[in-house]
Amino acid sequence: MRSKEYGPDLTPPWKRQAPAPEVAAERDLVVEEVATGYCGAVVRCERTAEGFTVTLEDRFGKHRVFPMVPRGFLLEGQVVTLVRPVAARTGPPQGPGRTASGSVAVPGARARVARESRIYVEGRHDAELVERVWGDDLRIEGVVVEYLEGVDDLPAIVAEFGPGPGRRLGVLVDHLLPGTKEHRIARQVTGADVLVVGHPYVDVWAAVKPSSVGIPGWPEVPRGEEWKLGVCRRLGWPQDSAAAWKRILASVNSFRDLDPALLGRVEELIDFVTAGQED
């Protein structure tokens, strides 16, 4: 008789591989294929005659297709099994859904015609992060987000925008702390129709929770050293800030992945630029 400890295949318990965690192959998730070492972001999942496949896009924009086999990928160095996203397996969710910001989703809602009011953020990464979490809300509200590439010229930019009643401007600034250059510039332009708010971080990267990125914490980078490259060096990542940002952004799925210091400020800006305006 077979021992129950061995199972039907007679494999000793100590030789059996523990099942790898299942991870939904959501778009932009960055993984590494175990057999080839190919690293890329998920573009799509498809059903083929041989089974389900996942298409990955590398940092150069090239695509490769891999079978979604058990234990076939690495995520942050851990072996995982990629599975289809829940929506693809089960169809539309039942009951009221939620946007990435936590708001009640409005299925089939069309984007509102853009308001005259705007939200400005410092750079492209800030804009992409705001879009990832608040994009659905902003389209329904008709709010456009643009980026400045820094705040040194903010007074001139505000003057050119021409804020006024029904044409409000909200600005999100990095490292907005008393005594900083950013704080002095913000005081010059803040008024009844201009609101400047900010978070305490040197860069918006650090507004993403380390646990979501899979790191113990954001490293300290000495003043005078380029912050993003310094972070990459200390985390052992390639010295490529574009690739690093893609990795960080892919780890953000909802407001839960962001620090409250950023969440509250963005919500404040959205409320400011939409307050008292007719639909």
CSV table of C-alpha atoms in Angstrom, one decimal:
chain,number,residue,atom,x,y,z
A,1,MET,CA,0.0,0.0,0.0
A,2,ARG,CA,1.2,3.6,-0.7
A,3,SER,CA,1.8,5.8,2.2
A,4,LYS,CA,-0.6,8.8,2.3
A,5,GLU,CA,2.4,11.0,2.9
A,6,TYR,CA,3.7,10.3,-0.6
A,7,GLY,CA,0.6,11.0,-2.6
A,8,PRO,CA,-0.3,9.2,-5.9
A,9,ASP,CA,2.9,10.2,-7.7
A,10,LEU,CA,5.1,8.7,-4.9
A,11,THR,CA,7.0,12.1,-4.5
A,12,PRO,CA,8.3,12.5,-1.0
A,13,PRO,CA,6.8,15.5,0.8
A,14,TRP,CA,10.2,17.2,1.2
A,15,LYS,CA,10.7,17.2,-2.6
A,16,ARG,CA,7.4,18.7,-3.6
A,17,GLN,CA,7.6,22.3,-4.7
A,18,ALA,CA,5.3,24.7,-2.9
A,19,PRO,CA,2.8,26.3,-5.3
A,20,ALA,CA,3.9,29.7,-6.4
A,21,PRO,CA,1.7,32.7,-5.6
A,22,GLU,CA,-0.7,33.6,-8.3
A,23,VAL,CA,-0.5,37.1,-9.6
A,24,ALA,CA,-2.9,38.8,-12.0
A,25,ALA,CA,-1.2,39.8,-15.2
A,26,GLU,CA,-2.5,43.4,-15.0
A,27,ARG,CA,-1.3,45.8,-17.7
A,28,ASP,CA,2.1,47.5,-16.9
A,29,LEU,CA,3.0,44.9,-14.3
A,30,VAL,CA,6.8,44.3,-14.6
A,31,VAL,CA,7.9,40.7,-14.5
A,32,GLU,CA,10.9,38.6,-15.6
A,33,GLU,CA,10.4,35.3,-17.6
A,34,VAL,CA,12.3,32.6,-15.7
A,35,ALA,CA,13.6,30.6,-18.6
A,36,THR,CA,15.0,33.5,-20.7
A,37,GLY,CA,15.5,36.3,-18.2
A,38,TYR,CA,13.5,38.6,-20.4
A,39,CYS,CA,12.1,41.5,-18.4
A,40,GLY,CA,9.2,43.6,-19.4
A,41,ALA,CA,5.8,45.1,-18.6
A,42,VAL,CA,2.6,43.2,-19.3
A,43,VAL,CA,0.9,44.5,-22.5
A,44,ARG,CA,-1.9,42.0,-22.8
A,45,CYS,CA,-3.1,38.4,-22.2
A,46,GLU,CA,-4.6,36.3,-24.9
A,47,ARG,CA,-6.1,32.8,-25.4
A,48,THR,CA,-4.4,30.7,-28.0
A,49,ALA,CA,-4.7,27.1,-29.3
A,50,GLU,CA,-1.8,26.2,-27.0
A,51,GLY,CA,-3.3,28.0,-23.9
A,52,PHE,CA,-3.1,31.5,-22.5
A,53,THR,CA,-0.1,33.7,-23.3
A,54,VAL,CA,1.2,37.0,-22.0
A,55,THR,CA,2.9,39.7,-24.1
A,56,LEU,CA,5.7,41.6,-22.4
A,57,GLU,CA,7.2,44.9,-23.6
A,58,ASP,CA,10.9,45.6,-22.7
A,59,ARG,CA,12.4,49.0,-22.0
A,60,PHE,CA,13.2,49.5,-25.7
A,61,GLY,CA,9.5,49.0,-26.7
A,62,LYS,CA,10.1,45.4,-28.1
A,63,HIS,CA,7.4,42.8,-27.5
A,64,ARG,CA,7.7,39.1,-26.8
A,65,VAL,CA,5.0,36.5,-26.1
A,66,PHE,CA,5.3,33.8,-23.4
A,67,PRO,CA,3.1,31.0,-22.2
A,68,MET,CA,1.4,31.6,-18.8
A,69,VAL,CA,2.8,28.4,-17.2
A,70,PRO,CA,3.0,27.7,-13.5
A,71,ARG,CA,6.1,29.2,-11.8
A,72,GLY,CA,7.0,30.8,-15.1
A,73,PHE,CA,7.9,34.4,-14.0
A,74,LEU,CA,9.7,36.4,-11.3
A,75,LEU,CA,8.1,39.4,-9.6
A,76,GLU,CA,10.5,41.4,-7.5
A,77,GLY,CA,12.8,38.3,-7.4
A,78,GLN,CA,10.0,35.9,-6.3
A,79,VAL,CA,8.8,33.0,-8.5
A,80,VAL,CA,5.1,33.5,-9.3
A,81,THR,CA,2.4,32.1,-11.6
A,82,LEU,CA,0.8,34.7,-13.8
A,83,VAL,CA,-3.0,34.3,-14.2
A,84,ARG,CA,-5.5,36.3,-16.2
A,85,PRO,CA,-6.8,39.4,-14.5
A,86,VAL,CA,-10.1,38.9,-12.7
A,87,ALA,CA,-12.1,41.0,-15.1
A,88,ALA,CA,-11.0,38.9,-18.0
A,89,ARG,CA,-12.0,35.6,-16.2
A,90,THR,CA,-15.3,36.6,-14.7
A,91,GLY,CA,-16.6,39.5,-16.8
A,92,PRO,CA,-17.8,42.8,-15.5
A,93,PRO,CA,-18.0,43.1,-11.6
A,94,GLN,CA,-21.4,42.9,-10.0
A,95,GLY,CA,-22.7,45.9,-8.1
A,96,PRO,CA,-21.2,49.4,-8.0
A,97,GLY,CA,-17.5,49.4,-8.7
A,98,ARG,CA,-14.8,51.8,-7.6
A,99,THR,CA,-12.3,53.9,-9.5
A,100,ALA,CA,-8.6,53.7,-8.5
A,101,SER,CA,-9.1,56.8,-6.3
A,102,GLY,CA,-11.9,55.0,-4.3
A,103,SER,CA,-14.8,56.9,-5.9
A,104,VAL,CA,-17.9,55.1,-7.0
A,105,ALA,CA,-17.4,54.2,-10.7
A,106,VAL,CA,-19.9,55.4,-13.3
A,107,PRO,CA,-20.1,52.7,-16.0
A,108,GLY,CA,-20.4,54.1,-19.5
A,109,ALA,CA,-20.0,57.7,-18.4
A,110,ARG,CA,-18.6,60.0,-21.1
A,111,ALA,CA,-15.8,62.4,-20.4
A,112,ARG,CA,-17.1,65.9,-19.7
A,113,VAL,CA,-16.1,68.7,-22.0
A,114,ALA,CA,-12.9,70.2,-20.4
A,115,ARG,CA,-13.5,73.0,-17.9
A,116,GLU,CA,-11.5,76.2,-18.2
A,117,SER,CA,-10.0,75.5,-14.8
A,118,ARG,CA,-6.8,73.4,-14.8
A,119,ILE,CA,-4.5,71.5,-12.5
A,120,TYR,CA,-0.7,71.9,-13.1
A,121,VAL,CA,1.9,69.5,-11.7
A,122,GLU,CA,5.6,69.8,-11.8
A,123,GLY,CA,6.6,67.0,-14.2
A,124,ARG,CA,5.6,64.1,-16.4
A,125,HIS,CA,5.9,61.6,-13.6
A,126,ASP,CA,3.6,63.6,-11.4
A,127,ALA,CA,1.1,63.8,-14.3
A,128,GLU,CA,1.2,60.1,-15.0
A,129,LEU,CA,0.7,59.2,-11.3
A,130,VAL,CA,-2.3,61.5,-11.0
A,131,GLU,CA,-3.7,60.0,-14.2
A,132,ARG,CA,-3.3,56.5,-13.0
A,133,VAL,CA,-5.2,57.1,-9.7
A,134,TRP,CA,-7.6,59.9,-10.5
A,135,GLY,CA,-7.9,59.7,-14.3
A,136,ASP,CA,-11.5,58.4,-14.3
A,137,ASP,CA,-12.6,61.1,-11.9
A,138,LEU,CA,-10.9,63.9,-13.8
A,139,ARG,CA,-12.5,62.9,-17.1
A,140,ILE,CA,-16.0,62.9,-15.5
A,141,GLU,CA,-15.3,66.3,-13.9
A,142,GLY,CA,-13.8,67.7,-17.1
A,143,VAL,CA,-10.5,68.6,-15.4
A,144,VAL,CA,-7.3,68.7,-17.5
A,145,VAL,CA,-3.9,68.0,-15.9
A,146,GLU,CA,-0.8,69.6,-17.4
A,147,TYR,CA,2.8,69.6,-16.3
A,148,LEU,CA,5.3,72.4,-15.9
A,149,GLU,CA,8.8,70.9,-15.9
A,150,GLY,CA,9.6,72.7,-12.6
A,151,VAL,CA,8.2,75.7,-10.7
A,152,ASP,CA,10.9,78.3,-11.3
A,153,ASP,CA,8.7,80.1,-13.9
A,154,LEU,CA,5.4,79.6,-12.1
A,155,PRO,CA,4.6,83.3,-11.6
A,156,ALA,CA,4.9,83.9,-15.3
A,157,ILE,CA,2.9,80.8,-16.1
A,158,VAL,CA,0.1,81.8,-13.7
A,159,ALA,CA,0.0,85.3,-15.2
A,160,GLU,CA,-0.2,83.8,-18.7
A,161,PHE,CA,-3.0,81.5,-17.6
A,162,GLY,CA,-5.1,84.4,-16.4
A,163,PRO,CA,-7.0,82.8,-13.4
A,164,GLY,CA,-10.3,84.3,-12.4
A,165,PRO,CA,-13.8,83.3,-11.4
A,166,GLY,CA,-14.8,80.2,-13.3
A,167,ARG,CA,-11.1,79.8,-14.4
A,168,ARG,CA,-9.3,78.5,-11.4
A,169,LEU,CA,-5.8,77.1,-11.3
A,170,GLY,CA,-4.6,74.4,-8.9
A,171,VAL,CA,-0.9,73.6,-8.7
A,172,LEU,CA,0.8,70.5,-7.1
A,173,VAL,CA,4.4,71.1,-6.1
A,174,ASP,CA,7.1,68.7,-4.9
A,175,HIS,CA,9.0,69.4,-1.7
A,176,LEU,CA,6.8,72.2,-0.6
A,177,LEU,CA,8.2,72.9,2.9
A,178,PRO,CA,8.6,76.3,4.8
A,179,GLY,CA,11.8,78.0,3.9
A,180,THR,CA,12.3,76.3,0.5
A,181,LYS,CA,12.4,77.9,-2.9
A,182,GLU,CA,9.2,76.2,-3.8
A,183,HIS,CA,7.4,77.7,-0.7
A,184,ARG,CA,8.6,81.2,-1.6
A,185,ILE,CA,7.4,80.8,-5.2
A,186,ALA,CA,4.0,79.4,-4.1
A,187,ARG,CA,3.4,82.4,-1.8
A,188,GLN,CA,3.8,84.8,-4.8
A,189,VAL,CA,1.0,83.2,-6.8
A,190,THR,CA,-1.5,81.9,-4.3
A,191,GLY,CA,-4.8,83.8,-4.3
A,192,ALA,CA,-8.6,83.5,-4.5
A,193,ASP,CA,-8.4,81.7,-7.8
A,194,VAL,CA,-5.0,80.0,-7.5
A,195,LEU,CA,-4.3,77.2,-5.0
A,196,VAL,CA,-0.8,75.9,-4.6
A,197,VAL,CA,-0.4,72.7,-2.5
A,198,GLY,CA,2.4,70.2,-2.2
A,199,HIS,CA,3.9,67.1,-0.6
A,200,PRO,CA,7.1,67.0,1.5
A,201,TYR,CA,9.0,64.6,-0.8
A,202,VAL,CA,12.0,65.6,-3.0
A,203,ASP,CA,10.3,63.7,-5.9
A,204,VAL,CA,6.9,62.2,-6.4
A,205,TRP,CA,8.5,58.7,-6.6
A,206,ALA,CA,8.7,58.8,-2.8
A,207,ALA,CA,4.9,59.4,-2.5
A,208,VAL,CA,4.4,55.8,-3.6
A,209,LYS,CA,4.4,53.5,-0.6
A,210,PRO,CA,7.6,51.4,-0.4
A,211,SER,CA,5.6,48.3,0.4
A,212,SER,CA,3.7,48.6,-2.9
A,213,VAL,CA,7.0,48.8,-4.8
A,214,GLY,CA,8.4,45.9,-2.9
A,215,ILE,CA,11.2,47.7,-1.1
A,216,PRO,CA,11.9,48.3,2.6
A,217,GLY,CA,11.9,52.0,2.2
A,218,TRP,CA,13.0,54.9,0.0
A,219,PRO,CA,16.8,55.3,0.6
A,220,GLU,CA,18.4,58.6,1.8
A,221,VAL,CA,20.3,60.3,-1.0
A,222,PRO,CA,22.8,63.0,0.1
A,223,ARG,CA,22.2,66.6,-1.2
A,224,GLY,CA,24.2,67.3,-4.3
A,225,GLU,CA,23.6,63.8,-5.7
A,226,GLU,CA,21.0,63.3,-8.4
A,227,TRP,CA,18.2,61.9,-6.4
A,228,LYS,CA,16.6,59.4,-8.8
A,229,LEU,CA,19.9,57.9,-9.9
A,230,GLY,CA,21.0,57.8,-6.2
A,231,VAL,CA,17.8,55.9,-5.4
A,232,CYS,CA,18.5,53.4,-8.2
A,233,ARG,CA,22.1,52.9,-7.0
A,234,ARG,CA,21.1,52.2,-3.4
A,235,LEU,CA,18.3,49.8,-4.4
A,236,GLY,CA,20.5,47.9,-6.8
A,237,TRP,CA,18.4,48.9,-9.8
A,238,PRO,CA,19.9,49.7,-13.3
A,239,GLN,CA,21.0,53.3,-13.6
A,240,ASP,CA,18.0,54.2,-15.7
A,241,SER,CA,15.4,56.5,-14.2
A,242,ALA,CA,12.9,55.9,-17.0
A,243,ALA,CA,12.9,52.2,-16.4
A,244,ALA,CA,12.8,52.7,-12.7
A,245,TRP,CA,9.7,55.0,-13.0
A,246,LYS,CA,8.0,52.4,-15.2
A,247,ARG,CA,8.6,49.9,-12.5
A,248,ILE,CA,7.3,52.2,-9.8
A,249,LEU,CA,4.2,53.3,-11.7
A,250,ALA,CA,3.3,49.7,-12.5
A,251,SER,CA,3.1,49.0,-8.7
A,252,VAL,CA,0.4,51.6,-8.3
A,253,ASN,CA,-3.1,50.2,-8.7
A,254,SER,CA,-5.2,52.4,-6.5
A,255,PHE,CA,-5.1,55.2,-3.8
A,256,ARG,CA,-4.0,52.6,-1.3
A,257,ASP,CA,-0.5,52.5,-2.9
A,258,LEU,CA,0.1,56.2,-2.2
A,259,ASP,CA,1.1,58.2,0.9
A,260,PRO,CA,-1.7,60.2,2.4
A,261,ALA,CA,0.5,63.3,2.1
A,262,LEU,CA,-0.1,63.2,-1.6
A,263,LEU,CA,-3.7,61.8,-1.6
A,264,GLY,CA,-5.1,64.7,0.4
A,265,ARG,CA,-3.4,67.3,-1.7
A,266,VAL,CA,-4.7,66.0,-5.0
A,267,GLU,CA,-8.2,65.7,-3.7
A,268,GLU,CA,-8.0,69.2,-2.4
A,269,LEU,CA,-7.0,70.5,-5.9
A,270,ILE,CA,-9.8,68.7,-7.6
A,271,ASP,CA,-12.3,70.1,-5.1
A,272,PHE,CA,-10.8,73.6,-5.6
A,273,VAL,CA,-10.9,73.7,-9.4
A,274,THR,CA,-14.5,72.3,-9.6
A,275,ALA,CA,-16.1,74.2,-6.7
A,276,GLY,CA,-19.0,76.4,-7.7
A,277,GLN,CA,-18.8,75.7,-11.4
A,278,GLU,CA,-21.9,74.8,-13.4
A,279,ASP,CA,-22.1,71.4,-15.1
